[in-house]
CSV table of C-alpha atoms and ligand atoms in Angstrom, one decimal:
chain,number,residue,atom,x,y,z
I,1,MET,CA,62.0,-23.4,154.3
I,2,ALA,CA,62.3,-22.8,150.8
I,3,GLU,CA,62.2,-19.2,149.9
I,4,LYS,CA,59.9,-17.1,148.2
I,5,PHE,CA,62.2,-15.3,145.5
I,6,ASP,CA,65.5,-15.6,144.4
I,7,VAL,CA,67.9,-12.6,144.5
I,8,VAL,CA,69.6,-12.6,141.2
I,9,ASP,CA,65.7,-12.3,139.4
I,10,VAL,CA,65.0,-9.8,141.4
I,11,ILE,CA,68.3,-7.5,141.0
I,12,ARG,CA,67.9,-8.8,137.1
I,13,HIS,CA,64.3,-7.2,136.5
I,14,LYS,CA,65.8,-3.9,138.4
I,15,ARG,CA,68.7,-3.8,136.4
I,16,ASP,CA,66.5,-4.1,132.9
I,17,ARG,CA,64.7,-1.3,134.6
I,18,LEU,CA,61.1,-3.5,135.2
I,19,LYS,CA,59.0,-2.6,138.3
I,20,LEU,CA,59.9,-5.0,141.3
I,21,SER,CA,56.2,-5.4,143.5
I,22,SER,CA,55.1,-5.3,146.4
I,23,ASP,CA,56.0,-8.8,147.4
I,24,GLU,CA,59.5,-9.3,145.4
I,25,ILE,CA,60.8,-5.7,147.8
I,26,ALA,CA,59.2,-7.3,150.9
I,27,TRP,CA,61.1,-10.3,151.1
I,28,THR,CA,64.5,-9.0,150.0
I,29,ILE,CA,64.8,-6.5,152.3
I,30,ASP,CA,63.9,-9.2,154.8
I,31,ALA,CA,66.4,-11.7,153.5
I,32,TYR,CA,68.8,-9.3,153.5
I,33,THR,CA,68.2,-8.5,157.0
I,34,ARG,CA,68.3,-12.5,157.8
I,35,GLY,CA,71.6,-12.5,156.1
I,36,VAL,CA,70.0,-15.2,153.2
I,37,VAL,CA,70.7,-12.0,150.8
I,38,GLY,CA,74.4,-11.3,150.9
I,39,ASP,CA,76.1,-7.6,150.8
I,40,GLU,CA,77.5,-8.7,147.1
I,41,GLN,CA,74.1,-9.1,146.1
I,42,MET,CA,72.5,-6.3,148.2
I,43,ALA,CA,75.0,-3.9,146.2
I,44,ALA,CA,74.4,-4.9,143.4
I,45,LEU,CA,70.3,-4.2,143.6
I,46,ALA,CA,71.6,-0.5,145.3
I,47,MET,CA,73.8,-0.4,142.3
I,48,ALA,CA,70.9,-1.0,140.2
I,49,ILE,CA,68.4,1.5,142.0
I,50,PHE,CA,70.9,4.1,141.5
I,51,LEU,CA,70.8,3.9,138.2
I,52,ASN,CA,67.4,2.7,137.1
I,53,GLY,CA,65.8,4.7,140.2
I,54,MET,CA,62.3,3.8,141.3
I,55,ASP,CA,59.0,5.1,141.5
I,56,ARG,CA,56.7,6.2,143.8
I,57,GLN,CA,54.7,2.7,144.8
I,58,GLU,CA,58.3,1.4,144.5
I,59,ILE,CA,60.1,4.2,147.1
I,60,VAL,CA,56.9,3.5,149.6
I,61,GLU,CA,56.9,-0.3,149.7
I,62,TRP,CA,61.1,-0.2,149.8
I,63,THR,CA,60.1,2.0,152.7
I,64,ASN,CA,57.7,0.1,154.6
I,65,ALA,CA,59.7,-3.1,154.6
I,66,MET,CA,62.5,-1.6,155.9
I,67,ILE,CA,60.3,-0.2,159.0
I,68,GLU,CA,58.5,-3.3,159.4
I,69,SER,CA,62.9,-5.0,159.7
I,70,GLY,CA,62.5,-3.7,163.3
I,71,GLU,CA,60.6,-2.4,166.0
I,72,ARG,CA,58.4,0.8,166.8
I,73,MET,CA,58.2,3.3,169.2
I,74,ASP,CA,55.6,4.6,170.5
I,75,PHE,CA,55.4,8.2,172.1
I,76,SER,CA,51.6,8.2,172.8
I,77,GLY,CA,52.0,7.8,176.5
I,78,LEU,CA,54.0,10.6,176.9
I,79,GLY,CA,51.5,13.5,177.9
I,80,ARG,CA,53.2,15.6,175.6
I,81,VAL,CA,53.1,16.2,171.7
I,82,THR,CA,56.0,15.0,170.1
I,83,ALA,CA,58.0,17.1,167.2
I,84,ASP,CA,61.2,16.3,165.0
I,85,LYS,CA,63.8,17.6,163.1
I,86,HIS,CA,65.6,15.3,160.2
I,87,SER,CA,68.7,17.4,158.2
I,88,THR,CA,70.3,15.8,155.7
I,89,GLY,CA,73.7,17.0,157.0
I,90,GLY,CA,75.9,19.8,155.8
I,91,VAL,CA,79.2,21.1,157.1
I,92,GLY,CA,78.9,23.2,160.6
I,93,ASP,CA,75.2,22.4,161.2
I,94,LYS,CA,74.5,22.1,165.0
I,95,ILE,CA,71.6,23.2,164.4
I,96,THR,CA,69.9,20.1,166.8
I,97,LEU,CA,71.7,21.5,169.0
I,98,PRO,CA,69.8,24.4,170.3
I,99,LEU,CA,67.2,23.4,168.5
I,100,ALA,CA,66.0,20.7,170.0
I,101,PRO,CA,66.0,22.3,173.9
I,102,LEU,CA,64.6,25.3,172.7
I,103,VAL,CA,61.3,23.6,171.3
I,104,ALA,CA,61.0,21.7,174.5
I,105,ALA,CA,60.9,24.4,176.4
I,106,PHE,CA,57.1,24.8,175.0
I,107,GLY,CA,56.6,22.1,176.8
I,108,VAL,CA,56.4,19.9,173.3
I,109,ALA,CA,58.6,16.5,173.4
I,110,VAL,CA,61.4,16.3,170.8
I,111,PRO,CA,62.9,12.9,170.4
I,112,GLN,CA,66.2,13.7,168.7
I,113,LEU,CA,67.5,10.0,167.4
I,114,SER,CA,70.9,11.1,165.5
I,115,GLY,CA,73.9,9.3,164.2
I,116,ARG,CA,77.4,9.4,163.9
I,117,GLY,CA,79.3,11.4,161.4
I,118,LEU,CA,80.9,9.5,158.3
I,119,GLY,CA,83.2,11.9,155.7
I,120,HIS,CA,83.2,15.1,155.6
I,121,THR,CA,79.4,15.8,157.3
I,122,GLY,CA,79.2,15.7,160.8
I,123,GLY,CA,77.6,14.3,163.8
I,124,THR,CA,75.5,15.3,166.0
I,125,LEU,CA,76.2,12.7,168.8
I,126,ASP,CA,80.8,13.6,168.0
I,127,LYS,CA,79.3,16.6,168.8
I,128,LEU,CA,77.8,16.1,171.8
I,129,GLU,CA,81.1,13.8,173.2
I,130,ALA,CA,83.0,16.7,172.8
I,131,ILE,CA,81.3,17.3,176.5
I,132,PRO,CA,83.3,15.3,179.4
I,133,GLY,CA,80.6,12.5,180.7
I,134,TRP,CA,77.6,12.9,178.1
I,135,ARG,CA,76.4,9.3,177.0
I,136,ALA,CA,74.5,8.9,173.7
I,137,ASN,CA,73.9,4.9,174.4
I,138,LEU,CA,70.0,5.4,176.5
I,139,SER,CA,67.6,2.7,176.6
I,140,ASN,CA,64.1,2.6,175.5
I,141,GLU,CA,63.1,3.4,179.3
I,142,GLU,CA,65.8,6.5,180.0
I,143,ILE,CA,64.5,8.3,176.2
I,144,MET,CA,60.8,8.1,177.6
I,145,HIS,CA,61.4,9.3,181.0
I,146,GLN,CA,63.6,12.6,180.2
I,147,LEU,CA,61.3,13.2,176.9
I,148,GLY,CA,57.9,13.1,179.5
I,149,LEU,CA,56.3,15.1,182.3
I,150,GLU,CA,58.7,14.3,184.5
I,151,GLY,CA,62.0,14.7,182.2
I,152,CYS,CA,63.2,18.1,180.3
I,153,GLY,CA,61.4,17.2,177.1
I,154,ALA,CA,64.3,16.7,174.8
I,155,VAL,CA,66.8,13.7,174.4
I,156,ILE,CA,69.6,13.9,171.8
I,157,CYS,CA,70.8,10.4,171.1
I,158,ALA,CA,71.4,6.9,169.8
I,159,ALA,CA,69.2,5.5,167.6
I,160,GLY,CA,68.6,1.8,169.4
I,161,SER,CA,69.8,-1.2,167.1
I,162,GLY,CA,66.2,-2.1,166.5
I,163,LEU,CA,65.2,1.0,165.0
I,164,ALA,CA,65.0,-0.3,160.6
I,165,PRO,CA,68.1,-2.2,161.1
I,166,ALA,CA,68.4,-2.8,157.4
I,167,ASP,CA,68.5,0.5,156.7
I,168,LYS,CA,71.8,0.1,159.3
I,169,LYS,CA,73.3,-2.9,157.0
I,170,LEU,CA,71.9,-1.3,153.9
I,171,TYR,CA,73.6,2.6,155.1
I,172,ALA,CA,77.1,1.1,155.5
I,173,LEU,CA,77.1,-0.6,152.9
I,174,ARG,CA,76.2,2.1,150.1
I,175,ASP,CA,78.8,4.7,151.6
I,176,VAL,CA,81.0,1.9,150.4
I,177,THR,CA,79.8,1.5,147.2
I,178,SER,CA,79.3,4.8,146.5
I,179,THR,CA,75.2,4.5,146.5
I,180,VAL,CA,74.5,7.1,148.5
I,181,ASP,CA,73.1,10.2,147.0
I,182,CYS,CA,70.6,8.2,145.4
I,183,ILE,CA,66.8,9.8,145.8
I,184,PRO,CA,65.0,6.5,146.0
I,185,LEU,CA,67.8,4.7,148.4
I,186,ILE,CA,68.2,8.6,150.5
I,187,SER,CA,64.8,9.1,150.9
I,188,SER,CA,63.6,5.8,152.4
I,189,SER,CA,66.5,5.8,154.8
I,190,ILE,CA,65.8,9.2,156.6
I,191,MET,CA,61.7,8.3,156.6
I,192,SER,CA,61.6,4.5,157.3
I,193,LYS,CA,63.9,5.7,161.1
I,194,LYS,CA,61.5,8.4,161.4
I,195,ILE,CA,58.2,6.5,160.9
I,196,ALA,CA,59.7,3.5,163.1
I,197,GLU,CA,60.3,6.1,165.9
I,198,GLY,CA,56.8,7.8,166.2
I,199,THR,CA,57.1,11.2,166.1
I,200,GLY,CA,53.5,12.8,165.1
I,201,SER,CA,54.9,15.7,163.3
I,202,LEU,CA,58.8,16.2,161.6
I,203,VAL,CA,59.7,19.2,159.5
I,204,LEU,CA,63.1,18.2,157.8
I,205,ASP,CA,65.6,20.6,156.7
I,206,VAL,CA,67.3,19.3,153.1
I,207,LYS,CA,70.1,20.9,152.4
I,208,VAL,CA,71.2,22.4,149.1
I,209,GLY,CA,74.7,22.9,147.4
I,210,SER,CA,78.2,21.7,147.6
I,211,GLY,CA,78.8,20.8,151.2
I,212,ALA,CA,75.2,18.6,150.8
I,213,PHE,CA,74.4,15.0,149.3
I,214,MET,CA,72.1,17.4,146.5
I,215,LYS,CA,74.5,19.8,144.8
I,216,GLU,CA,71.6,21.8,142.6
I,217,LEU,CA,68.5,23.3,143.6
I,218,GLU,CA,65.8,20.6,141.6
I,219,GLN,CA,67.3,17.4,142.9
I,220,ALA,CA,67.4,18.8,146.7
I,221,ARG,CA,63.2,19.6,145.8
I,222,GLU,CA,62.5,16.4,144.1
I,223,LEU,CA,63.9,14.4,147.4
I,224,ALA,CA,62.0,17.2,149.9
I,225,GLN,CA,58.8,16.5,148.0
I,226,THR,CA,59.3,12.4,147.9
I,227,MET,CA,60.0,12.2,152.0
I,228,VAL,CA,57.0,14.9,152.9
I,229,ASP,CA,55.0,12.7,150.8
I,230,LEU,CA,55.8,9.7,152.2
I,231,GLY,CA,55.7,11.3,155.8
I,232,THR,CA,52.2,12.7,155.1
I,233,ASP,CA,51.4,9.4,153.5
I,234,ALA,CA,52.3,7.3,156.5
I,235,GLY,CA,50.6,9.6,159.4
I,236,VAL,CA,53.2,11.7,160.1
I,237,HIS,CA,53.0,15.8,159.6
I,238,THR,CA,55.9,16.7,157.5
I,239,VAL,CA,57.0,19.4,156.0
I,240,ALA,CA,60.3,20.5,154.8
I,241,LEU,CA,62.7,23.6,154.5
I,242,LEU,CA,65.3,23.7,151.7
I,243,THR,CA,68.7,24.9,153.0
I,244,ASP,CA,71.6,26.8,151.7
I,245,MET,CA,74.8,24.6,152.2
I,246,SER,CA,77.1,26.3,150.0
I,247,THR,CA,78.7,27.7,152.7
I,248,PRO,CA,79.3,25.9,156.2
I,249,LEU,CA,76.5,27.6,158.2
I,250,GLY,CA,77.9,29.3,161.0
I,251,LEU,CA,81.4,30.5,162.2
I,252,LYS,CA,82.8,27.1,163.8
I,253,VAL,CA,82.9,23.7,162.2
I,254,GLY,CA,84.6,20.6,164.8
I,255,ASN,CA,82.6,18.8,167.4
I,256,ALA,CA,83.8,20.6,170.6
I,257,LEU,CA,83.1,24.4,168.6
I,258,GLU,CA,80.1,23.1,167.5
I,259,VAL,CA,78.9,22.8,170.9
I,260,GLU,CA,80.2,25.9,171.9
I,261,GLU,CA,78.4,27.7,168.9
I,262,SER,CA,75.4,25.8,169.8
I,263,VAL,CA,76.2,27.2,173.9
I,264,GLU,CA,76.4,31.1,172.1
I,265,VAL,CA,72.6,31.1,170.4
I,266,LEU,CA,71.8,29.5,173.8
I,267,ALA,CA,72.3,32.4,175.4
I,268,GLY,CA,70.4,34.5,173.1
I,269,GLY,CA,73.6,35.7,170.8
I,270,GLY,CA,75.9,33.1,167.8
I,271,PRO,CA,76.3,34.1,163.8
I,272,ALA,CA,73.0,35.4,162.4
I,273,ASP,CA,72.4,32.2,159.8
I,274,VAL,CA,72.0,29.5,163.0
I,275,VAL,CA,70.3,31.8,164.5
I,276,GLU,CA,68.0,32.4,161.5
I,277,LEU,CA,67.3,28.3,160.6
I,278,THR,CA,66.7,27.6,164.4
I,279,LEU,CA,64.3,30.0,164.5
I,280,ALA,CA,62.5,28.9,161.2
I,281,LEU,CA,62.7,25.3,162.6
I,282,ALA,CA,61.2,25.9,165.6
I,283,ARG,CA,58.4,27.8,164.8
I,284,GLU,CA,57.7,25.0,161.7
I,285,MET,CA,58.3,22.5,164.9
I,286,LEU,CA,55.8,24.1,167.7
I,287,SER,CA,53.3,25.1,164.4
I,288,ALA,CA,52.8,21.3,163.6
I,289,ALA,CA,52.7,20.6,167.2
I,290,GLY,CA,49.6,22.8,167.5
I,291,GLN,CA,51.5,26.6,169.1
I,292,PRO,CA,51.9,28.6,165.5
I,293,ASP,CA,52.3,32.0,168.2
I,294,ALA,CA,54.7,30.9,170.3
I,295,ASP,CA,57.7,33.7,170.7
I,296,VAL,CA,61.0,31.1,169.4
I,297,GLU,CA,63.2,34.4,170.2
I,298,ALA,CA,61.9,35.7,173.2
I,299,ALA,CA,63.2,31.7,174.6
I,300,LEU,CA,66.5,32.3,173.3
I,301,LYS,CA,66.9,35.4,174.4
I,302,ASP,CA,65.7,34.7,178.2
I,303,GLY,CA,67.5,32.1,178.9
I,304,ARG,CA,64.4,29.3,179.2
I,305,ALA,CA,66.4,27.1,176.3
I,306,MET,CA,69.5,27.5,178.1
I,307,ASP,CA,67.7,25.6,181.2
I,308,VAL,CA,66.1,23.0,179.4
I,309,TRP,CA,69.9,22.6,177.4
I,310,ARG,CA,71.6,22.0,180.8
I,311,GLN,CA,68.8,19.6,182.3
I,312,MET,CA,69.2,17.3,179.0
I,313,ILE,CA,72.7,17.5,179.0
I,314,VAL,CA,72.9,16.9,183.0
I,315,ALA,CA,70.2,14.4,182.3
I,316,GLN,CA,73.0,11.9,180.3
I,317,GLY,CA,75.8,12.4,182.0
I,318,GLY,CA,77.4,15.8,181.0
I,319,ASP,CA,78.6,17.9,182.4
I,320,VAL,CA,77.8,21.5,181.8
I,321,ASP,CA,80.0,23.5,183.5
I,322,ALA,CA,83.3,22.2,182.1
I,323,PRO,CA,85.9,23.8,180.0
I,324,LEU,CA,85.1,22.0,176.7
I,325,PRO,CA,88.3,20.4,174.8
I,326,VAL,CA,90.9,22.4,173.0
I,327,ALA,CA,93.0,20.8,170.5
I,328,LYS,CA,97.0,20.7,171.1
I,329,HIS,CA,97.5,22.8,167.6
I,330,SER,CA,96.4,25.8,165.6
I,331,HIS,CA,97.7,27.4,162.3
I,332,ASP,CA,96.1,30.3,160.8
I,333,VAL,CA,95.0,30.8,156.9
I,334,VAL,CA,95.4,34.1,155.5
I,335,ALA,CA,94.0,36.8,153.0
I,336,THR,CA,96.0,36.6,150.4
I,337,GLU,CA,95.0,39.5,148.7
I,338,SER,CA,92.0,42.2,149.9
I,339,GLY,CA,88.7,42.5,148.5
I,340,VAL,CA,85.4,40.5,149.0
I,341,LEU,CA,84.8,36.9,150.2
I,342,GLU,CA,83.4,35.7,146.9
I,343,THR,CA,83.5,31.7,147.9
I,344,LEU,CA,84.0,30.1,151.2
I,345,ASP,CA,83.0,26.4,149.7
I,346,ALA,CA,81.1,24.6,152.3
I,347,LEU,CA,82.8,20.9,151.0
I,348,SER,CA,86.6,22.2,151.6
I,349,VAL,CA,85.8,23.3,154.7
I,350,GLY,CA,83.9,20.6,155.6
I,351,VAL,CA,86.7,18.1,153.5
I,352,ALA,CA,89.4,20.2,155.7
I,353,SER,CA,87.9,20.0,158.7
I,354,TRP,CA,87.4,16.4,158.7
I,355,ARG,CA,91.2,15.3,157.6
I,356,LEU,CA,91.8,17.8,161.4
I,357,GLY,CA,90.4,15.2,163.0
I,358,ALA,CA,86.8,16.5,163.4
I,359,GLY,CA,85.0,13.2,161.3
I,360,ARG,CA,86.1,9.7,160.9
I,361,ALA,CA,87.4,7.8,157.6
I,362,PHE,CA,85.7,4.6,158.4
I,363,GLN,CA,83.4,3.2,161.4
I,364,GLY,CA,84.0,2.8,164.7
I,365,GLU,CA,87.4,5.4,164.1
I,366,PRO,CA,87.8,8.1,166.7
I,367,VAL,CA,87.7,11.6,166.6
I,368,GLN,CA,88.9,14.2,168.2
I,369,ALA,CA,87.1,16.4,169.7
I,370,GLY,CA,89.1,19.8,169.7
I,371,ALA,CA,89.5,19.5,165.6
I,372,GLY,CA,88.1,21.9,163.4
I,373,ILE,CA,88.1,25.4,162.0
I,374,GLU,CA,86.6,29.1,163.0
I,375,LEU,CA,85.9,31.1,160.2
I,376,PHE,CA,86.5,34.4,160.5
I,377,ALA,CA,85.2,35.6,157.7
I,378,LYS,CA,82.1,34.5,155.7
I,379,PRO,CA,81.2,35.6,151.5
I,380,GLY,CA,79.9,38.6,150.9
I,381,GLU,CA,82.4,40.6,153.4
I,382,GLU,CA,85.3,42.3,152.7
I,383,VAL,CA,88.6,41.2,154.0
I,384,LYS,CA,92.1,43.1,153.7
I,385,LYS,CA,95.5,41.1,152.5
I,386,GLY,CA,96.9,39.5,155.8
I,387,GLN,CA,93.9,39.6,157.7
I,388,LYS,CA,93.0,36.1,159.2
I,389,LEU,CA,90.3,34.3,157.5
I,390,MET,CA,90.1,31.2,159.6
I,391,THR,CA,92.0,29.1,162.5
I,392,LEU,CA,93.0,25.3,162.2
I,393,PHE,CA,92.9,23.1,164.9
I,394,THR,CA,94.2,19.7,165.2
I,395,ASP,CA,95.7,17.3,168.3
I,396,GLU,CA,98.5,16.5,165.1
I,397,GLU,CA,100.0,18.7,163.3
I,398,ALA,CA,100.9,16.2,160.6
I,399,ARG,CA,97.8,16.9,159.6
I,400,PHE,CA,97.7,20.2,158.8
I,401,GLU,CA,99.1,20.3,155.3
I,402,ARG,CA,96.2,17.7,153.7
I,403,ALA,CA,93.6,19.8,155.3
I,404,LEU,CA,95.2,22.8,154.0
I,405,GLU,CA,95.3,21.3,150.1
I,406,SER,CA,91.2,20.6,150.9
I,407,LEU,CA,90.9,24.1,151.2
I,408,ASP,CA,92.9,24.9,148.0
I,409,GLY,CA,90.1,26.9,145.6
I,410,GLY,CA,87.7,27.1,148.0
I,411,VAL,CA,88.7,30.1,149.3
I,412,VAL,CA,88.0,33.0,146.2
I,413,ILE,CA,88.4,36.7,146.9
I,414,GLY,CA,87.6,38.9,144.1
I,415,THR,CA,85.2,42.2,143.2
I,416,ALA,CA,81.8,40.6,142.7
I,417,ALA,CA,79.8,40.3,146.7
I,418,PRO,CA,77.6,37.7,146.3
I,419,ALA,CA,73.5,37.8,146.8
I,420,GLN,CA,73.0,38.4,150.6
I,421,ASN,CA,70.4,35.6,150.4
I,422,SER,CA,68.6,34.0,153.1
I,423,VAL,CA,70.2,30.5,154.8
I,424,ILE,CA,66.2,29.7,153.8
I,425,LEU,CA,66.0,28.8,149.6
I,426,ASP,CA,62.6,27.0,149.8
I,427,ARG,CA,59.5,25.6,151.6
I,428,ILE,CA,57.7,22.0,150.7
I,429,THR,CA,54.7,21.1,152.0
I,430,ARG,CA,52.8,17.5,150.3
I,431,SER,CA,52.0,17.5,147.3
X,501,URA,N1,70.9,10.5,156.2
X,501,URA,C1,70.4,8.9,156.4
X,501,URA,O1,70.2,8.7,157.8
X,501,URA,N2,70.5,8.1,154.9
X,501,URA,C2,71.0,8.5,154.1
X,501,URA,O2,70.7,8.0,152.9
X,501,URA,C3,71.2,9.5,153.8
X,501,URA,C4,71.3,10.2,154.8
């Protein structure tokens, strides 16, 4: 069958800053999914988009074409309203783990179709796989059962291969062609999966700072607004919080370590920033699901969220009482002088944790469950010379050297206490 377009023309149009037509976009994504457009051609087009951008209409068409490349899930028969959250990814960002059971404790279905880590940001599935026996791959029937009235209402699992397959191919290609951090491509990638998933409402956690894709507040605001508008126009109640990712979230970074910290939060404790963000996102999700007055703090303190967590882990084969893996080797980093911890850079800590073995350098590489970093001081705190600032963990001692290199310049002790701001920087609704 003759093809409707020649991709070389499509690439040239974008290279020459022309607007792509709806037909060109729909054909390109479909032909890429079918293998008619090659990776090298899509890579050239992605770079042209990276350099020359896309307008709102092109982004909408691109997102729709990616949705149409695969199946759509339908949660309308669950008997519960659905609410979802998506984070653009950061260091120590384990919020999905306490958040999903917390929101489900109020009878709302929370489908968290998640991914694995690539590069310095961790992946939710890698974290949960630190729990012995826990299974990430579920069938659509298992997902529906777990979310329904006979299940616990929360599921965190791998997105099936049928959901936005064009994005799966394109995201892997962007990752190796330096075309990830581009607002039209990120927003269409995230929102195509969320719209195809069929959630009733969505809260986006758009990270800002050194450990995030978006380093500047204005960039993050534009990304958040683009995604909120895409979701709202597709009939999904969507809001976004812009949150700080200049320093790691919480005190533990790494797979088993982050599960441990999440359980502390579910037990009513945990670091203030993790608790603050978990509660804020839970309030947004429950408000969108028709429960604006839900007392989320009480559900963390009185064990209701913990009960759902235990059911959710057990339903996916996890041994909720088994000890979590611990790395074979540890190395302490101490303060070289006394003063105020001015900077604890998220990217430096994220890269160090990755180099210790918590993350992967290429798709399919195994990760170490016990690798990562435990922090003992956060920016703004006074530290004394010789005091332990952090402990590094890994199964392979040889990894310490490169991990320590990545911390160079990322830990700054001075005299000025940085402003103790809230982790939440702004809230974005439909423009
Ligand atoms: N997460 C996604 O799913 N896609 C992107 O492009 C970036 C982050």
